PDB file of C-alpha atoms in Angstrom:
ATOM      1  CA  ILE T   1    -148.545-185.668  20.071  1.00 76.00           C
ATOM      2  CA  ALA T   2    -147.914-181.603  20.282  1.00 80.00           C
ATOM      3  CA  GLN T   3    -148.649-181.285  16.524  1.00 76.00           C
ATOM      4  CA  SER T   4    -151.643-183.177  16.929  1.00 74.00           C
ATOM      5  CA  ALA T   5    -152.803-180.675  19.523  1.00 73.00           C
ATOM      6  CA  VAL T   6    -152.060-177.481  17.783  1.00 70.00           C
ATOM      7  CA  TYR T   7    -153.508-179.244  14.516  1.00 65.00           C
ATOM      8  CA  GLY T   8    -156.865-180.001  16.478  1.00 68.00           C
ATOM      9  CA  ALA T   9    -156.768-176.640  17.759  1.00 63.00           C
ATOM     10  CA  LEU T  10    -156.377-174.753  14.745  1.00 58.00           C
ATOM     11  CA  ARG T  11    -159.396-176.808  12.959  1.00 62.00           C
ATOM     12  CA  LYS T  12    -161.217-175.724  15.780  1.00 62.00           C
ATOM     13  CA  SER T  13    -160.263-172.160  14.707  1.00 58.00           C
ATOM     14  CA  GLY T  14    -161.863-172.262  11.703  1.00 63.00           C
ATOM     15  CA  GLU T  15    -160.020-171.474   8.479  1.00 74.00           C
ATOM     16  CA  PRO T  16    -157.470-168.866   8.995  1.00 81.00           C
ATOM     17  CA  HIS T  17    -157.573-165.213   7.636  1.00 84.00           C
ATOM     18  CA  PRO T  18    -156.019-164.717   4.504  1.00 87.00           C
ATOM     19  CA  LEU T  19    -154.621-161.575   5.714  1.00 90.00           C
ATOM     20  CA  PHE T  20    -154.089-162.385   9.564  1.00 86.00           C
ATOM     21  CA  GLY T  21    -154.454-166.135   9.355  1.00 84.00           C
ATOM     22  CA  PHE T  22    -155.703-167.397  12.969  1.00 82.00           C
ATOM     23  CA  VAL T  23    -155.553-163.913  14.693  1.00 87.00           C
ATOM     24  CA  LYS T  24    -159.605-163.261  15.830  1.00 88.00           C
ATOM     25  CA  PRO T  25    -159.946-159.625  16.161  1.00 89.00           C
ATOM     26  CA  ASN T  26    -162.522-158.832  18.812  1.00 90.00           C
ATOM     27  CA  VAL T  27    -161.609-155.423  20.032  1.00 90.00           C
ATOM     28  CA  HIS T  28    -160.585-154.162  16.620  1.00 93.00           C
ATOM     29  CA  SER T  29    -162.983-156.231  14.406  1.00 91.00           C
ATOM     30  CA  ASN T  30    -164.960-152.973  12.869  1.00 92.00           C
ATOM     31  CA  LEU T  31    -161.340-151.868  12.132  1.00 90.00           C
ATOM     32  CA  CYS T  32    -160.383-155.225  10.372  1.00 91.00           C
ATOM     33  CA  ALA T  33    -163.555-156.004   9.126  1.00 91.00           C
ATOM     34  CA  SER T  34    -162.724-154.656   5.503  1.00 88.00           C
ATOM     35  CA  LEU T  35    -159.328-156.059   5.209  1.00 91.00           C
ATOM     36  CA  GLU T  36    -158.971-158.614   2.505  1.00 92.00           C
ATOM     37  CA  LEU T  37    -156.770-159.451   0.011  1.00 92.00           C
ATOM     38  CA  GLY T  38    -156.928-156.925  -3.354  1.00 94.00           C
ATOM     39  CA  LYS T  39    -157.817-154.008  -1.079  1.00 95.00           C
ATOM     40  CA  ASP T  40    -155.503-151.777  -0.014  1.00 96.00           C
ATOM     41  CA  ALA T  41    -154.382-152.165   3.697  1.00 96.00           C
ATOM     42  CA  THR T  42    -152.339-148.783   3.818  1.00 95.00           C
ATOM     43  CA  ALA T  43    -155.213-147.111   5.933  1.00 95.00           C
ATOM     44  CA  THR T  44    -156.386-149.896   8.196  1.00 94.00           C
ATOM     45  CA  ILE T  45    -152.888-150.555   9.330  1.00 95.00           C
ATOM     46  CA  ALA T  46    -152.103-146.984   9.732  1.00 95.00           C
ATOM     47  CA  LYS T  47    -154.989-146.804  12.672  1.00 94.00           C
ATOM     48  CA  LEU T  48    -153.792-150.052  13.965  1.00 94.00           C
ATOM     49  CA  LYS T  49    -150.684-148.583  14.807  1.00 95.00           C
ATOM     50  CA  PRO T  50    -151.476-146.416  17.676  1.00 95.00           C
ATOM     51  CA  PHE T  51    -153.583-149.143  19.079  1.00 93.00           C
ATOM     52  CA  ALA T  52    -150.558-151.325  19.838  1.00 92.00           C
ATOM     53  CA  VAL T  53    -149.003-148.465  21.847  1.00 92.00           C
ATOM     54  CA  LYS T  54    -152.096-146.857  23.568  1.00 90.00           C
ATOM     55  CA  GLY T  55    -155.151-148.017  25.217  1.00 86.00           C
ATOM     56  CA  THR T  56    -156.329-151.310  27.828  1.00 91.00           C
ATOM     57  CA  GLU T  57    -153.461-154.172  27.534  1.00 92.00           C
ATOM     58  CA  GLU T  58    -156.321-155.853  25.615  1.00 93.00           C
ATOM     59  CA  SER T  59    -156.667-153.817  22.871  1.00 92.00           C
ATOM     60  CA  LYS T  60    -153.153-153.319  22.480  1.00 93.00           C
ATOM     61  CA  ALA T  61    -152.056-156.815  22.619  1.00 94.00           C
ATOM     62  CA  GLU T  62    -154.871-157.462  20.207  1.00 93.00           C
ATOM     63  CA  ALA T  63    -153.756-154.637  17.700  1.00 94.00           C
ATOM     64  CA  GLN T  64    -150.147-155.849  17.663  1.00 95.00           C
ATOM     65  CA  ASP T  65    -150.922-159.265  17.061  1.00 94.00           C
ATOM     66  CA  ILE T  66    -152.712-158.482  13.786  1.00 94.00           C
ATOM     67  CA  LEU T  67    -149.873-156.200  12.712  1.00 95.00           C
ATOM     68  CA  ASP T  68    -147.744-158.583  13.133  1.00 95.00           C
ATOM     69  CA  ALA T  69    -149.579-161.160  11.472  1.00 94.00           C
ATOM     70  CA  LEU T  70    -149.988-158.857   8.560  1.00 95.00           C
ATOM     71  CA  ASP T  71    -145.972-158.683   7.941  1.00 95.00           C
ATOM     72  CA  GLN T  72    -145.859-162.357   8.607  1.00 94.00           C
ATOM     73  CA  THR T  73    -148.346-162.390   5.413  1.00 95.00           C
ATOM     74  CA  GLN T  74    -146.168-160.308   3.286  1.00 96.00           C
ATOM     75  CA  THR T  75    -143.222-162.737   3.757  1.00 95.00           C
ATOM     76  CA  TYR T  76    -145.371-165.237   3.003  1.00 94.00           C
ATOM     77  CA  LEU T  77    -146.798-163.965   0.207  1.00 95.00           C
ATOM     78  CA  THR T  78    -143.556-163.123  -1.625  1.00 96.00           C
ATOM     79  CA  LYS T  79    -142.113-167.102  -0.665  1.00 95.00           C
ATOM     80  CA  GLN T  80    -145.489-168.345  -2.394  1.00 94.00           C
ATOM     81  CA  ILE T  81    -145.305-165.987  -4.991  1.00 96.00           C
ATOM     82  CA  LEU T  82    -141.675-166.144  -6.251  1.00 95.00           C
ATOM     83  CA  ALA T  83    -142.221-170.375  -5.818  1.00 94.00           C
ATOM     84  CA  THR T  84    -145.138-170.056  -8.266  1.00 95.00           C
ATOM     85  CA  ALA T  85    -143.328-167.906 -10.657  1.00 92.00           C
ATOM     86  CA  GLY T  86    -141.195-170.621 -11.652  1.00 89.00           C
ATOM     87  CA  GLN T  87    -143.710-173.142 -12.296  1.00 92.00           C
ATOM     88  CA  ASN T  88    -147.012-170.791 -13.123  1.00 95.00           C
ATOM     89  CA  PRO T  89    -145.690-167.463 -14.126  1.00 96.00           C
ATOM     90  CA  PRO T  90    -149.291-165.909 -15.426  1.00 97.00           C
ATOM     91  CA  LEU T  91    -150.889-167.241 -11.713  1.00 96.00           C
ATOM     92  CA  ALA T  92    -147.884-165.778 -10.073  1.00 96.00           C
ATOM     93  CA  VAL T  93    -148.583-162.106 -12.007  1.00 97.00           C
ATOM     94  CA  ILE T  94    -152.542-162.373 -10.635  1.00 96.00           C
ATOM     95  CA  LEU T  95    -151.204-163.052  -7.119  1.00 96.00           C
ATOM     96  CA  ALA T  96    -148.201-160.262  -6.927  1.00 96.00           C
ATOM     97  CA  THR T  97    -151.001-158.294  -8.321  1.00 96.00           C
ATOM     98  CA  GLN T  98    -153.801-158.679  -5.333  1.00 96.00           C
ATOM     99  CA  ALA T  99    -150.150-158.442  -2.845  1.00 96.00           C
ATOM    100  CA  ALA T 100    -149.689-155.329  -4.406  1.00 96.00           C
ATOM    101  CA  LYS T 101    -152.885-153.581  -4.516  1.00 97.00           C
ATOM    102  CA  THR T 102    -153.237-154.984  -0.561  1.00 97.00           C
ATOM    103  CA  PHE T 103    -149.607-153.647   0.450  1.00 97.00           C
ATOM    104  CA  PRO T 104    -148.866-150.817  -2.031  1.00 96.00           C
ATOM    105  CA  ARG T 105    -146.005-149.669   0.047  1.00 94.00           C
ATOM    106  CA  ASN T 106    -144.012-153.019  -0.600  1.00 95.00           C
ATOM    107  CA  ARG T 107    -142.082-152.840  -3.778  1.00 93.00           C
ATOM    108  CA  ASN T 108    -140.647-156.558  -3.354  1.00 93.00           C
ATOM    109  CA  PHE T 109    -144.129-157.526  -4.954  1.00 95.00           C
ATOM    110  CA  LYS T 110    -144.502-155.038  -8.116  1.00 94.00           C
ATOM    111  CA  GLU T 111    -140.998-156.030  -8.394  1.00 95.00           C
ATOM    112  CA  ILE T 112    -142.121-159.695  -8.703  1.00 94.00           C
ATOM    113  CA  GLN T 113    -145.301-158.796 -10.635  1.00 95.00           C
ATOM    114  CA  ALA T 114    -143.006-157.394 -13.361  1.00 95.00           C
ATOM    115  CA  ARG T 115    -140.569-160.025 -13.699  1.00 94.00           C
ATOM    116  CA  ALA T 116    -143.813-162.424 -13.720  1.00 95.00           C
ATOM    117  CA  LYS T 117    -145.495-160.824 -16.620  1.00 95.00           C
ATOM    118  CA  ALA T 118    -141.885-160.350 -18.365  1.00 95.00           C
ATOM    119  CA  ALA T 119    -141.763-164.949 -18.271  1.00 94.00           C
ATOM    120  CA  ALA T 120    -145.488-165.355 -18.825  1.00 95.00           C
ATOM    121  CA  GLY T 121    -145.608-163.156 -21.886  1.00 94.00           C
ATOM    122  CA  GLN T 122    -148.474-163.920 -24.612  1.00 93.00           C
ATOM    123  CA  ALA T 123    -149.742-166.209 -22.573  1.00 95.00           C
ATOM    124  CA  LEU T 124    -150.763-163.991 -19.670  1.00 96.00           C
ATOM    125  CA  PRO T 125    -154.015-162.043 -21.186  1.00 96.00           C
ATOM    126  CA  VAL T 126    -155.409-165.168 -22.737  1.00 97.00           C
ATOM    127  CA  PHE T 127    -154.681-166.670 -19.378  1.00 97.00           C
ATOM    128  CA  LEU T 128    -156.538-164.002 -17.229  1.00 97.00           C
ATOM    129  CA  LYS T 129    -159.319-164.345 -19.586  1.00 97.00           C
ATOM    130  CA  ILE T 130    -159.788-167.997 -18.555  1.00 97.00           C
ATOM    131  CA  TYR T 131    -159.004-167.635 -15.059  1.00 97.00           C
ATOM    132  CA  ASP T 132    -161.787-165.089 -14.852  1.00 97.00           C
ATOM    133  CA  ILE T 133    -164.121-167.526 -16.247  1.00 97.00           C
ATOM    134  CA  GLN T 134    -162.819-170.388 -13.948  1.00 96.00           C
ATOM    135  CA  ALA T 135    -163.339-167.618 -10.516  1.00 95.00           C
ATOM    136  CA  LYS T 136    -166.928-166.920 -11.676  1.00 95.00           C
ATOM    137  CA  LEU T 137    -167.610-170.914 -12.192  1.00 95.00           C
ATOM    138  CA  ALA T 138    -166.501-171.624  -8.697  1.00 94.00           C
ATOM    139  CA  GLU T 139    -168.544-168.392  -7.189  1.00 93.00           C
ATOM    140  CA  LEU T 140    -171.469-169.880  -8.816  1.00 93.00           C
ATOM    141  CA  GLU T 141    -170.515-173.574  -7.609  1.00 93.00           C
ATOM    142  CA  ALA T 142    -170.393-172.033  -4.375  1.00 91.00           C
ATOM    143  CA  LYS T 143    -173.650-170.505  -4.278  1.00 92.00           C
ATOM    144  CA  GLY T 144    -175.409-173.716  -5.388  1.00 94.00           C
ATOM    145  CA  GLU T 145    -176.036-172.019  -8.948  1.00 93.00           C
ATOM    146  CA  GLN T 146    -175.842-173.108 -12.205  1.00 92.00           C
ATOM    147  CA  PRO T 147    -174.206-170.936 -15.073  1.00 93.00           C
ATOM    148  CA  LYS T 148    -176.284-169.123 -17.391  1.00 93.00           C
ATOM    149  CA  LYS T 149    -176.902-170.239 -20.851  1.00 93.00           C
ATOM    150  CA  THR T 150    -176.219-166.841 -22.072  1.00 94.00           C
ATOM    151  CA  ASP T 151    -173.075-166.958 -20.185  1.00 94.00           C
ATOM    152  CA  LEU T 152    -172.131-170.204 -21.215  1.00 95.00           C
ATOM    153  CA  LYS T 153    -172.566-168.857 -24.690  1.00 94.00           C
ATOM    154  CA  LYS T 154    -170.325-166.245 -24.208  1.00 95.00           C
ATOM    155  CA  TRP T 155    -167.534-168.223 -22.347  1.00 96.00           C
ATOM    156  CA  TYR T 156    -167.173-171.214 -24.299  1.00 96.00           C
ATOM    157  CA  PRO T 157    -165.649-169.616 -27.502  1.00 96.00           C
ATOM    158  CA  ILE T 158    -163.168-167.943 -25.280  1.00 97.00           C
ATOM    159  CA  ALA T 159    -162.339-171.436 -23.815  1.00 96.00           C
ATOM    160  CA  CYS T 160    -162.124-172.989 -27.416  1.00 96.00           C
ATOM    161  CA  SER T 161    -159.848-169.825 -28.801  1.00 96.00           C
ATOM    162  CA  ALA T 162    -157.391-170.097 -25.853  1.00 96.00           C
ATOM    163  CA  GLU T 163    -157.463-173.983 -26.714  1.00 96.00           C
ATOM    164  CA  LYS T 164    -156.676-172.900 -30.163  1.00 96.00           C
ATOM    165  CA  LYS T 165    -153.637-170.547 -28.833  1.00 95.00           C
ATOM    166  CA  CYS T 166    -152.193-173.339 -27.105  1.00 94.00           C
ATOM    167  CA  ASN T 167    -152.099-175.397 -30.243  1.00 94.00           C
ATOM    168  CA  SER T 168    -150.934-172.669 -32.111  1.00 95.00           C
ATOM    169  CA  ALA T 169    -148.080-172.625 -29.442  1.00 93.00           C
ATOM    170  CA  LYS T 170    -147.099-175.774 -29.051  1.00 92.00           C
ATOM    171  CA  LYS T 171    -146.065-175.860 -33.317  1.00 93.00           C
ATOM    172  CA  SER T 172    -144.078-172.815 -32.854  1.00 92.00           C
ATOM    173  CA  PHE T 173    -142.158-174.148 -29.447  1.00 90.00           C
ATOM    174  CA  GLY T 174    -142.456-177.431 -30.097  1.00 86.00           C
ATOM    175  CA  ASP T 175    -140.633-179.410 -27.040  1.00 82.00           C
ATOM    176  CA  ARG T 176    -139.454-175.914 -25.419  1.00 90.00           C
ATOM    177  CA  LEU T 177    -142.998-174.612 -24.805  1.00 89.00           C
ATOM    178  CA  PRO T 178    -142.335-172.316 -22.125  1.00 92.00           C
ATOM    179  CA  ALA T 179    -144.090-172.964 -18.882  1.00 93.00           C
ATOM    180  CA  ALA T 180    -146.832-170.463 -18.770  1.00 95.00           C
ATOM    181  CA  PHE T 181    -148.503-171.861 -21.967  1.00 95.00           C
ATOM    182  CA  LEU T 182    -148.055-175.512 -20.197  1.00 94.00           C
ATOM    183  CA  ARG T 183    -150.153-173.910 -17.535  1.00 95.00           C
ATOM    184  CA  LEU T 184    -152.288-171.944 -19.718  1.00 96.00           C
ATOM    185  CA  GLU T 185    -153.023-175.350 -21.586  1.00 96.00           C
ATOM    186  CA  ASP T 186    -153.899-176.704 -18.299  1.00 96.00           C
ATOM    187  CA  LEU T 187    -156.284-174.659 -16.954  1.00 97.00           C
ATOM    188  CA  VAL T 188    -157.725-174.136 -20.667  1.00 97.00           C
ATOM    189  CA  GLN T 189    -158.986-177.835 -20.405  1.00 96.00           C
ATOM    190  CA  THR T 190    -159.962-177.995 -17.004  1.00 96.00           C
ATOM    191  CA  VAL T 191    -162.076-174.721 -17.597  1.00 97.00           C
ATOM    192  CA  LYS T 192    -163.544-176.079 -21.105  1.00 96.00           C
ATOM    193  CA  ALA T 193    -164.269-179.469 -19.481  1.00 95.00           C
ATOM    194  CA  GLU T 194    -166.423-177.686 -16.895  1.00 95.00           C
ATOM    195  CA  LEU T 195    -168.036-175.897 -19.544  1.00 95.00           C
ATOM    196  CA  GLU T 196    -169.016-178.438 -21.348  1.00 94.00           C
ATOM    197  CA  ALA T 197    -169.962-180.560 -18.287  1.00 93.00           C
ATOM    198  CA  GLN T 198    -172.718-177.666 -17.445  1.00 90.00           C
ATOM    199  CA  GLY T 199    -173.975-177.972 -21.391  1.00 89.00           C
ATOM    200  CA  ALA T 200    -171.992-175.805 -23.499  1.00 85.00           C
ATOM    201  CA  GLY T 201    -171.021-176.817 -27.072  1.00 76.00           C
ATOM    202  CA  GLU T 202    -174.380-178.614 -27.273  1.00 76.00           C
ATOM    203  CA  LYS T 203    -176.240-178.149 -30.523  1.00 63.00           C
TER     204      LYS T 203
END
């Protein structure tokens, strides 16, 4: 019953913010407006700290809640990226890069990023290109827009080239295909199918 009540309350609260979860800034909403994953949060954190010790009770409580949430987010991101690194090293690199940009003083993210890059190896540059195409397709879909034909003509050869690299890796590694190439292959097939559904590759 308690669990159901909590989940119900969370649903009413809307989607959690990527950095401070279900904390809803009110007093410090302007200060937190620029906070997002991938952008340096150092300056905002520095500005929030004095508010957590001085001012009205509401202001202090909210500032401390936001600071606590940002600390929890760093812990959560660390665990999430480490868990991802074993299964999907290229994606772990992307997540660690975003986290390192957001919290540059947290050395953990840079260390994890370096380890994930080593595990991703030769699959990483190709993965980044295909991941970028997927992100652009998702952005267009969210807006209810279709990709331009010029973009499809540009993106489809990249996907086809990535598919060839995956096939080449299969021949080279055989049954010992690294996890990075397995995840790359999954991503390439998904994005290639999405592009073809939009009309890419048609003569």
